[in-house]
GROMACS .gro file of C-alpha atoms in nm:
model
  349
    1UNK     CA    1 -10.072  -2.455   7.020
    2UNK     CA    2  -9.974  -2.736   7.293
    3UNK     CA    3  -9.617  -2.613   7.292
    4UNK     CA    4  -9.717  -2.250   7.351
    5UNK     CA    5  -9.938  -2.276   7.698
    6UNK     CA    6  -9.638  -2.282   7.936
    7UNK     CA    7  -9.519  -1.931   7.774
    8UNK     CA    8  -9.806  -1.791   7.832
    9UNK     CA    9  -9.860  -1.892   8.196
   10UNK     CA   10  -9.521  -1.769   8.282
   11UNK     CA   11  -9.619  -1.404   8.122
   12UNK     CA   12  -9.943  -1.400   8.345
   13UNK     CA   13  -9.743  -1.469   8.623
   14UNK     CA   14  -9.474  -1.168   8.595
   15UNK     CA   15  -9.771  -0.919   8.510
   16UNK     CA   16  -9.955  -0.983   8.849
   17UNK     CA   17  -9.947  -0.750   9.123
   18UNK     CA   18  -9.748  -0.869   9.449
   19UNK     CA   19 -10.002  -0.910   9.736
   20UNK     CA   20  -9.944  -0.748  10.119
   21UNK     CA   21  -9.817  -0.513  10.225
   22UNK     CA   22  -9.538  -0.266  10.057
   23UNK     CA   23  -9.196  -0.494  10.117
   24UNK     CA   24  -8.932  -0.379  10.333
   25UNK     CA   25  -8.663  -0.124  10.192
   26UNK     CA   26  -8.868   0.023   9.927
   27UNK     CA   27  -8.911   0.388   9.910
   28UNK     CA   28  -9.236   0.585   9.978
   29UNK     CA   29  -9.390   0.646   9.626
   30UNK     CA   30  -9.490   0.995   9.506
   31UNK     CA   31  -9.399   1.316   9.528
   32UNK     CA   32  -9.226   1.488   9.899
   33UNK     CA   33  -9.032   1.732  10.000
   34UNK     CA   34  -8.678   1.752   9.996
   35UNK     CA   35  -8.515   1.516  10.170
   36UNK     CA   36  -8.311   1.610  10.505
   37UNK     CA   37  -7.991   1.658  10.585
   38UNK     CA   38  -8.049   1.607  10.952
   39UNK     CA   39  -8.010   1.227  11.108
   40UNK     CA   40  -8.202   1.314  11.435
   41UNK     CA   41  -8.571   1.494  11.546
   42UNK     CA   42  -8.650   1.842  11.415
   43UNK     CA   43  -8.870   2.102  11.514
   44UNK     CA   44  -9.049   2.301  11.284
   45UNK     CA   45  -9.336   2.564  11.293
   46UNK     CA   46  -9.627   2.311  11.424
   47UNK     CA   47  -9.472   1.987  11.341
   48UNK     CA   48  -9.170   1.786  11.539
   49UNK     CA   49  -8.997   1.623  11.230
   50UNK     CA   50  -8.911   1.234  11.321
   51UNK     CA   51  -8.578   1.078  11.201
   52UNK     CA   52  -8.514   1.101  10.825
   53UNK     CA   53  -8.486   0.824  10.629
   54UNK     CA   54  -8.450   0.705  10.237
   55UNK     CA   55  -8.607   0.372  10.300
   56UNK     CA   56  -8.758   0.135  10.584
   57UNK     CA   57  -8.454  -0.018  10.664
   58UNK     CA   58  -8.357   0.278  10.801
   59UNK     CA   59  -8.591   0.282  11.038
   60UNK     CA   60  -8.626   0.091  11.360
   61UNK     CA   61  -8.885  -0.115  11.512
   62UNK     CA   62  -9.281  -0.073  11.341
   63UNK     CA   63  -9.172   0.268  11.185
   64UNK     CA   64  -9.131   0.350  10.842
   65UNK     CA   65  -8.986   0.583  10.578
   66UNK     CA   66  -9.311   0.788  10.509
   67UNK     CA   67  -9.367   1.142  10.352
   68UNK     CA   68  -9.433   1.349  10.656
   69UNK     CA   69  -9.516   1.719  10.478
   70UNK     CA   70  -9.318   1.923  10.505
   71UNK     CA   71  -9.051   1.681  10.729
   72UNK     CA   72  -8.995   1.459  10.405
   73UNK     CA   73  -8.887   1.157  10.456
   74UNK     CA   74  -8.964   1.053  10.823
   75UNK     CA   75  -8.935   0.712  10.988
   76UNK     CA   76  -9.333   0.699  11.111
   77UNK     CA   77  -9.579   0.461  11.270
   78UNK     CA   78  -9.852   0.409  10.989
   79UNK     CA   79 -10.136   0.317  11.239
   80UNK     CA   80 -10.084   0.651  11.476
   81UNK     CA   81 -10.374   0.849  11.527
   82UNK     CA   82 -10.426   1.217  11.560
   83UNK     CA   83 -10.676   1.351  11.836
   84UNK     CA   84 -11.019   1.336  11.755
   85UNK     CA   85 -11.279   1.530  11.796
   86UNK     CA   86 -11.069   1.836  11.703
   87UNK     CA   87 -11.224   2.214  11.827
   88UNK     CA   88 -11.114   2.533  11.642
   89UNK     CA   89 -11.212   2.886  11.723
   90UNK     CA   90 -11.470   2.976  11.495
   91UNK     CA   91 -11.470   2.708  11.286
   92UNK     CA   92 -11.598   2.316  11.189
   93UNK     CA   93 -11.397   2.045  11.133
   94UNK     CA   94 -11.531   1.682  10.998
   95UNK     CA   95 -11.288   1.411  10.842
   96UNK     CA   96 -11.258   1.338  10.480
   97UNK     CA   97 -11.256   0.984  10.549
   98UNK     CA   98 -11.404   0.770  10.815
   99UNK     CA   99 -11.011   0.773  10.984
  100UNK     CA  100 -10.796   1.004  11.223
  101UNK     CA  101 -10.423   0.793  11.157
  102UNK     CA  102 -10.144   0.912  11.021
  103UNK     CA  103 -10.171   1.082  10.664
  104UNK     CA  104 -10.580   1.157  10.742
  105UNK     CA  105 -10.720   1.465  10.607
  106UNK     CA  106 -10.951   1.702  10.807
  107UNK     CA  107 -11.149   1.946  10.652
  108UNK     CA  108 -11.133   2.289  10.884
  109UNK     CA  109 -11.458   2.536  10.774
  110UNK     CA  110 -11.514   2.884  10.912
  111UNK     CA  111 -11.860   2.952  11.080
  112UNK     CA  112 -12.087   3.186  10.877
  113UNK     CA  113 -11.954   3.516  10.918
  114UNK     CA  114 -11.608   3.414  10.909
  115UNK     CA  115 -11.288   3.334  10.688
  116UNK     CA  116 -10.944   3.288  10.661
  117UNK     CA  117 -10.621   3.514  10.658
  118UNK     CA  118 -10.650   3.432  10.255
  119UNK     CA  119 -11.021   3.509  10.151
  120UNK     CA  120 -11.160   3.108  10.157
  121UNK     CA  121 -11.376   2.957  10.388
  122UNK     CA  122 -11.257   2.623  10.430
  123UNK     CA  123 -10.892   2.456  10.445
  124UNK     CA  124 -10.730   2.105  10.492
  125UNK     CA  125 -10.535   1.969  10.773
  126UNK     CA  126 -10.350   1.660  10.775
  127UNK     CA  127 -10.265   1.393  11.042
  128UNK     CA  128  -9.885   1.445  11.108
  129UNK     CA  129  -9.656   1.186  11.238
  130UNK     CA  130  -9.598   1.391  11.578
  131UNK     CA  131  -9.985   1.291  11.620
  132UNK     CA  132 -10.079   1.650  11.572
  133UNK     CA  133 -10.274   1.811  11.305
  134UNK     CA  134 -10.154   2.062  11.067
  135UNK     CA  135 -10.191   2.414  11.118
  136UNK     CA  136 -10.527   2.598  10.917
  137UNK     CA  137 -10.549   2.998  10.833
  138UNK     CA  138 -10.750   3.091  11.212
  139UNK     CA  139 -11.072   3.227  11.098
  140UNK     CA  140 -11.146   3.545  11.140
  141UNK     CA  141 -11.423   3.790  11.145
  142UNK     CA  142 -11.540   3.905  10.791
  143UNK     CA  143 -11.503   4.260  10.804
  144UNK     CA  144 -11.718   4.267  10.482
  145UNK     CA  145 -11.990   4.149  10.689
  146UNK     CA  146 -11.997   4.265  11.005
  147UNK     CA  147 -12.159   4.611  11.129
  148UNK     CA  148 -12.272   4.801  11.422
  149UNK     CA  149 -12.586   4.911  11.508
  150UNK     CA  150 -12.611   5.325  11.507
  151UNK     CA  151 -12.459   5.463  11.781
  152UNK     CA  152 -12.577   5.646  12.046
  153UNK     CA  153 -12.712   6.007  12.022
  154UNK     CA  154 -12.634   6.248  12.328
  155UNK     CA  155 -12.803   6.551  12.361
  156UNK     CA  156 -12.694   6.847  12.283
  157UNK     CA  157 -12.487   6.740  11.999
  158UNK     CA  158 -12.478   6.501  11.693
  159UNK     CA  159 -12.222   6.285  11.546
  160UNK     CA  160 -12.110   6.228  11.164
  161UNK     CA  161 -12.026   5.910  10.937
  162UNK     CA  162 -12.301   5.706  10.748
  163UNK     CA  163 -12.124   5.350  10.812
  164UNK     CA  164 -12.141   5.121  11.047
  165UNK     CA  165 -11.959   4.840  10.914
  166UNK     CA  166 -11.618   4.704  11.118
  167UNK     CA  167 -11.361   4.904  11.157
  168UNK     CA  168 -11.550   5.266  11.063
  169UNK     CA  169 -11.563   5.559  11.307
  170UNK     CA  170 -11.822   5.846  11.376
  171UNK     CA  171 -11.755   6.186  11.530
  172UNK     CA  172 -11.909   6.338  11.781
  173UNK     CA  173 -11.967   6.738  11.818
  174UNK     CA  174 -12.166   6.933  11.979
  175UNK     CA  175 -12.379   7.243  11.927
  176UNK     CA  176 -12.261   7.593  12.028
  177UNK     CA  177 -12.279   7.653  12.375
  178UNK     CA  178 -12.174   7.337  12.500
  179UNK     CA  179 -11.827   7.148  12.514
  180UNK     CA  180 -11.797   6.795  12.450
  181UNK     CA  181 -11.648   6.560  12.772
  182UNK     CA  182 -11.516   6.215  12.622
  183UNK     CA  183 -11.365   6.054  12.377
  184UNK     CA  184 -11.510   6.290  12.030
  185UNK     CA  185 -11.493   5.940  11.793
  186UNK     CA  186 -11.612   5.584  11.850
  187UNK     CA  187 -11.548   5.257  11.580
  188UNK     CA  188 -11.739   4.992  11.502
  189UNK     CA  189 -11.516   4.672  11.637
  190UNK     CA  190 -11.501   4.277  11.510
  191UNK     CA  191 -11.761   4.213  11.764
  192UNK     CA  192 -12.006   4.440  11.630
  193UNK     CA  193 -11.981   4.673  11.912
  194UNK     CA  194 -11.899   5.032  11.982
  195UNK     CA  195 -11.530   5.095  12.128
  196UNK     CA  196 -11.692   5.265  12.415
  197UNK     CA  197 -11.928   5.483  12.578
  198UNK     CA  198 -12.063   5.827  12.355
  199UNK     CA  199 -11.935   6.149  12.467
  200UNK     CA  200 -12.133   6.410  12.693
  201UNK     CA  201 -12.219   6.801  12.554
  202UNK     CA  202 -12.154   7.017  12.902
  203UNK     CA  203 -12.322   7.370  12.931
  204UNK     CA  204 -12.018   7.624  12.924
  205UNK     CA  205 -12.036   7.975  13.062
  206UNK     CA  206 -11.841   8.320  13.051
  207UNK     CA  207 -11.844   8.534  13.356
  208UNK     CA  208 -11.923   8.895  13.308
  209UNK     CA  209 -11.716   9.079  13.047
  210UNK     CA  210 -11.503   9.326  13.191
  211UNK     CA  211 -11.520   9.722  13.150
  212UNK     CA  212 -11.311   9.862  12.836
  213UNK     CA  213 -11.117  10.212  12.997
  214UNK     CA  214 -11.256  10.513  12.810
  215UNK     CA  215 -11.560  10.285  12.666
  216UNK     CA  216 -11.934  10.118  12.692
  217UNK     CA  217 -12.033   9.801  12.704
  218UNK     CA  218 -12.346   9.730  12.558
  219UNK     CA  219 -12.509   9.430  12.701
  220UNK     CA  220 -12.731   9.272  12.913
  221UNK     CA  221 -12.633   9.248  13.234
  222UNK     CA  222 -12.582   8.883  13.370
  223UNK     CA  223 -12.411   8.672  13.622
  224UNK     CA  224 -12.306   8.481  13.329
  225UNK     CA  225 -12.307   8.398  12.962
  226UNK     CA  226 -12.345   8.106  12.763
  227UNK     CA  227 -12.122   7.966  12.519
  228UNK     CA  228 -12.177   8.173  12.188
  229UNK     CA  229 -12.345   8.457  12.301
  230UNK     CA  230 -12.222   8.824  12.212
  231UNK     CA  231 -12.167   9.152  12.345
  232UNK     CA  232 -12.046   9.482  12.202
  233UNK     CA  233 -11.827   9.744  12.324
  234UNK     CA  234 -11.790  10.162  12.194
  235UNK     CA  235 -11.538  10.395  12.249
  236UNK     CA  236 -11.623  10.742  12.370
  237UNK     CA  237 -11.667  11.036  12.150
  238UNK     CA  238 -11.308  11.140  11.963
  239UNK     CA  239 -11.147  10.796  12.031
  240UNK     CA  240 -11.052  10.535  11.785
  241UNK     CA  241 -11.170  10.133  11.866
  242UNK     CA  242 -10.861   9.945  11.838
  243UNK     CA  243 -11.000   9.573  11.797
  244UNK     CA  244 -11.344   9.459  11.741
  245UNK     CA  245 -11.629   9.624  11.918
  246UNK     CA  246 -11.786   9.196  11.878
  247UNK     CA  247 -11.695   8.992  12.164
  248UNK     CA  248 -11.800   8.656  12.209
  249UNK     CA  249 -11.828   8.425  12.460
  250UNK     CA  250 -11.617   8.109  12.372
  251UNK     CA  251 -11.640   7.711  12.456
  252UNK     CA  252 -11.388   7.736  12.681
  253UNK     CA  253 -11.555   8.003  12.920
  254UNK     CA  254 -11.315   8.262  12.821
  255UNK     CA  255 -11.447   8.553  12.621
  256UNK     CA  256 -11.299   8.655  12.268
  257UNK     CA  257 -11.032   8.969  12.276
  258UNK     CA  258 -11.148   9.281  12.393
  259UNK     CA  259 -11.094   9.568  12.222
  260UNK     CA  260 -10.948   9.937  12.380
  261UNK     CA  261 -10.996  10.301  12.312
  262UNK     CA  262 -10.767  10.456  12.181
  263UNK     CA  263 -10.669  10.815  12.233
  264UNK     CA  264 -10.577  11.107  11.920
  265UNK     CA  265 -10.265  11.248  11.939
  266UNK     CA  266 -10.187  11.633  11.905
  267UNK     CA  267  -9.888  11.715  11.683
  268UNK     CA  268  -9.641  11.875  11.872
  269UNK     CA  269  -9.517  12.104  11.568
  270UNK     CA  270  -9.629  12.475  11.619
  271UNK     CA  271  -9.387  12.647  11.379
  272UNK     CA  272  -9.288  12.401  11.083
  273UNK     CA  273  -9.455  12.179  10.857
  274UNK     CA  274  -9.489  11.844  10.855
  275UNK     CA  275  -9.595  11.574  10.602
  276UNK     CA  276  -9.941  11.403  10.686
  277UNK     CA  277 -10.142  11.152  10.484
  278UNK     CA  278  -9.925  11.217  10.157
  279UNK     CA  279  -9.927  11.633  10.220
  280UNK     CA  280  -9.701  11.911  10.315
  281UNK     CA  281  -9.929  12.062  10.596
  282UNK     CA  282  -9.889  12.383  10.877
  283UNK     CA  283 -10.032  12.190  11.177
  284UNK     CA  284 -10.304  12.421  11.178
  285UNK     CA  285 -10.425  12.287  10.862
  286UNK     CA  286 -10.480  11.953  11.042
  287UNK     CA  287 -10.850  11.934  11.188
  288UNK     CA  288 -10.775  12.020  11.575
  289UNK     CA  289 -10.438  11.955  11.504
  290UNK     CA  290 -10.502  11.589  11.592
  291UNK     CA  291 -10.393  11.258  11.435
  292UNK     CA  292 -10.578  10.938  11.451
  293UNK     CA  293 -10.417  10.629  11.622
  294UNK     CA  294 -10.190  10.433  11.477
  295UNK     CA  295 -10.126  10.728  11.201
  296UNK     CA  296  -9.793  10.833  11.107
  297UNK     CA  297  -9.651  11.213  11.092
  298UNK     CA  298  -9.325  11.268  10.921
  299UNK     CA  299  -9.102  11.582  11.049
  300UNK     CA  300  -8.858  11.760  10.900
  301UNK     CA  301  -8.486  11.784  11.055
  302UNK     CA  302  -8.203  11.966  10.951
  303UNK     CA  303  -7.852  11.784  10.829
  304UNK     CA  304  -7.560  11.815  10.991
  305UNK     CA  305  -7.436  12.099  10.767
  306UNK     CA  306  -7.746  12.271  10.813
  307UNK     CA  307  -7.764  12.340  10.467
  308UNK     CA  308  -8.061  12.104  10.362
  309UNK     CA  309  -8.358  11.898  10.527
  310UNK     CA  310  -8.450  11.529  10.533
  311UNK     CA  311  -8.785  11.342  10.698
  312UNK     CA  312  -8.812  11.176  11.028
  313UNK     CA  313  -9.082  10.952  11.068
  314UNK     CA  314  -9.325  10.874  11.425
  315UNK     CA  315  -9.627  10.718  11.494
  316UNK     CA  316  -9.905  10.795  11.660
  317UNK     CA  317 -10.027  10.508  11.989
  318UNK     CA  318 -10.287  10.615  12.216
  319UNK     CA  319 -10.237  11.007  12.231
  320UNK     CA  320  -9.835  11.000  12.231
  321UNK     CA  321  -9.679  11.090  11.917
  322UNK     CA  322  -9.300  11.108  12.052
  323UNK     CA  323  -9.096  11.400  11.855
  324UNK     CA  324  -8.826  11.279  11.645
  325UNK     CA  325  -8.470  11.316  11.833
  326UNK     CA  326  -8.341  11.525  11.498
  327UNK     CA  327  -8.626  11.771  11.537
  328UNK     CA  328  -8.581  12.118  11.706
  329UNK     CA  329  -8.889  12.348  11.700
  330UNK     CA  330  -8.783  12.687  11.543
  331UNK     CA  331  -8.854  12.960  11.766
  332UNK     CA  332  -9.127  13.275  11.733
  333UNK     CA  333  -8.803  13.515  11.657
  334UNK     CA  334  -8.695  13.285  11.350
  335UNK     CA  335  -9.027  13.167  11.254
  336UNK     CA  336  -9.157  13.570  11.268
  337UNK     CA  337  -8.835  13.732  11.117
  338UNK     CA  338  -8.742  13.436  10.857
  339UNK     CA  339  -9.058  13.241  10.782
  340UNK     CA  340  -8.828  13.101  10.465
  341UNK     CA  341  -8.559  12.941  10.644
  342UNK     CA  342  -8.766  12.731  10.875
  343UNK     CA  343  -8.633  12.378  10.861
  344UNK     CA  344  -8.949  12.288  10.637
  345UNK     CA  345  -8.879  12.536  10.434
  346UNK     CA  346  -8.540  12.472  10.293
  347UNK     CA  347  -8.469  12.237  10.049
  348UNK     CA  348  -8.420  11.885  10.089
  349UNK     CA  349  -8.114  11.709  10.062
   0.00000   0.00000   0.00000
C-alpha cells in the first residue's frame, strides 16, 4: 500500500512522547491541596508556604508551580535540597532514595523501645520547598515496655503494688511502732527509674501515761512507751469507768483517751417516790440509795393547781444528781400525818 506509508508516519509521529523537560505554563500533574487564596509567603505549622501559583508562568526566575503539601501550589526551586544528615530524638532516619531535593522522602524510625504519638514505629517526611523537612510523630517511650526494677525496701516497713511497669506506683507503710518520714508512694517513670528516694520508718514513743483521779494504772513503769503498746486503768471500789480502761500508745506519741472514775450519786428524795429503771420506788428500796452514773431518776412535782402530779426528769454525772426546780420535799409532819397525799402519791395529771 504505496499510497498509505505517509499516513502512517504522520500517526507515529503524534503518538510519541515530547522529550525534556515539562514545558513552560503547564500545571503540576496529580493530586494537591487546595489551591490558595493568598498571593504572597505563608506560614504554617512547620512549613513557610512560597508564593502560590496555577502555572510556571507565574512564577519568576528558576522557580516553578510545584505541589508543596500542604502549601499547594507553590512557585519552588526543583533542585533545592533539604539538610542532610538529619538527627531526631530517639529515632533513625535514612532516605528512600539516593536524594535530599525538593519532594525527597525520608523515612523517620523509632529506636527499639520507642513509638509514635499514634501506635507505629516508623513515619515519612518529605523535603519541603522552605528546605526543611516535614514534621514526624516525636517518638516516645513505650510505656508497654518499659519497667522499673523493685524498689527499695526500708526497714521497718514494707511497701505494696506487684508492677513495675511505667507509670505504676507502690506504697510504703510501716509496721506498728514506727512512723513513716517521706514521701509514702514512689512511680515507676519513662526512664525506668524511681521518682525518688524510699521513705524512712522512725521509732515513735509515748511519755508516761498520766494518773486517772480516783483510779489505778496498771502498767509497767517506764520512761517511755513505744508506738502500740498498752496500758490499763481501774476505777476504785463503788465507781463507774467512764471510757475504756485500754489505752494505747499511738504513732503520733500521744496516747489514746483516758478514761475517768466516775462517782454514784445519792438520791436526794427522803419522803416521796421516785421512778427508777422503769419502777415506782421509796428511795430506800434503791440499794444504798445510790444511782449509777450517767442513770436517770424521774421525780414527781405537783401542778400548779395542786390537784395532780407530773414527772421531772435528772441525770445522774459524777455523784451530782441536781433536784428538779418543780420538786419540794414533803416534810416529816405531812409525810407522818398524810402518807396518801404525798406528791407521789396523788394521781397524775
Amino acid at each position: 500500500m504505496p499510497h498509505s506509508a505517509p499516513l502512517i508516519l504522520a500517526l507515529l509521529c503524534l503518538l510519541l512522547p515530547v522529550g525534556g523537560n515539562k514545558a513552560k505554563g503547564a500545571t503540576q500533574p496529580g493530586p494537591c491541596a487546595s489551591w490558595r487564596e493568598e498571593s504572597t509567603t505563608v506560614n504554617l505549622a512547620n512549613q513557610t508556604c512560597q508564593r502560590k501559583c496555577r502555572h510556571d508562568r507565574d512564577c519568576l526566575g528558576r522557580r516553578q508551580c510545584l505541589c508543596d503539601g500542604a502549601c499547594g501550589l507553590s512557585c519552588v526551586i526543583p533542585g533545592r535540597s533539604c539538610s542532610w544528615p538529619v538527627k531526631v530524638e530517639n529515632a533513625k532516619t535514612h532516605l528512600v532514595q539516593d536524594t535530599h531535593s525538593f519532594g525527597a522522602l525520608m523515612e523517620v524510625t523509632c529506636q527499639t523501645g520507642f513509638i509514635m504519638g499514634a501506635g507505629q514505629g516508623a513515619a515519612l517526611s518529605r523535603c519541603q520547598g522552605d528546605r526543611r523537612w516535614s514534621l514526624t510523630p516525636p517518638c516516645r517511650r513505650d510505656l508497654s515496655l518499659a519497667s522499673c526494677g523493685p524498689p527499695p525496701d526500708i526497714d521497718h516497713g514494707f511497701h505494696h503494688g506487684a508492677s513495675y511497669r511505667a507509670g505504676q506506683e507502690v506504697q510504703y507503710q510501716c509496721k506498728r511502732g514506727y512512723q513513716l518520714e517521706g514521701v509514702d508512694t514512689l512511680q515507676c517513670q519513662e526512664n525506668q527509674e524511681w521518682s525518688g528516694p524510699a521513705p524512712v520508718c522512725r521509732s515513735m514513743f509515748c511519755p508516761p501515761p498520766q494518773a486517772v483521779a480516783k483510779g489505778y494504772l496498771v502498767a509497767v513503769k517506764k520512761a517511755q512507751y513505744r508506738a502500740g503498746e498498752v496500758i490499763y486503768y481501774l476505777c476504785k471500789r463503788g465507781l463507774l469507768m467512764d471510757g475504756s480502761n485500754r489505752v494505747m500508745c499511738l504513732q503520733n506519741g500521744t496516747w489514746s483517751p483516758q478514761p475517768f472514775c466516775r462517782a454514784r450519786c445519792e438520791v436526794p428524795a427522803k419522803r416521796s417516790r421516785v421512778l427508777y429503771q422503769g419502777m415506782k420506788l421509796w428511795v430506800q428500796e434503791i440499794p444504798e440509795g445510790l444511782v449509777q452514773h450517767g442513770e436517770t431518776v424521774s421525780f414527781y412535782c405537783r401542778n400548779h393547781n395542786q390537784t395532780c402530779s407530773y414527772l421531772a426528769s435528772t441525770r445522774c454525772f459524777d455523784g451530782v444528781l441536781p433536784l428538779p426546780v418543780c420538786y419540794n420535799e414533803p416534810t416529816w409532819l405531812q409525810y407522818t400525818l398524810y402518807p396518801k397525799r404525798v406528791v407521789s402519791e396523788i394521781q397524775s395529771c
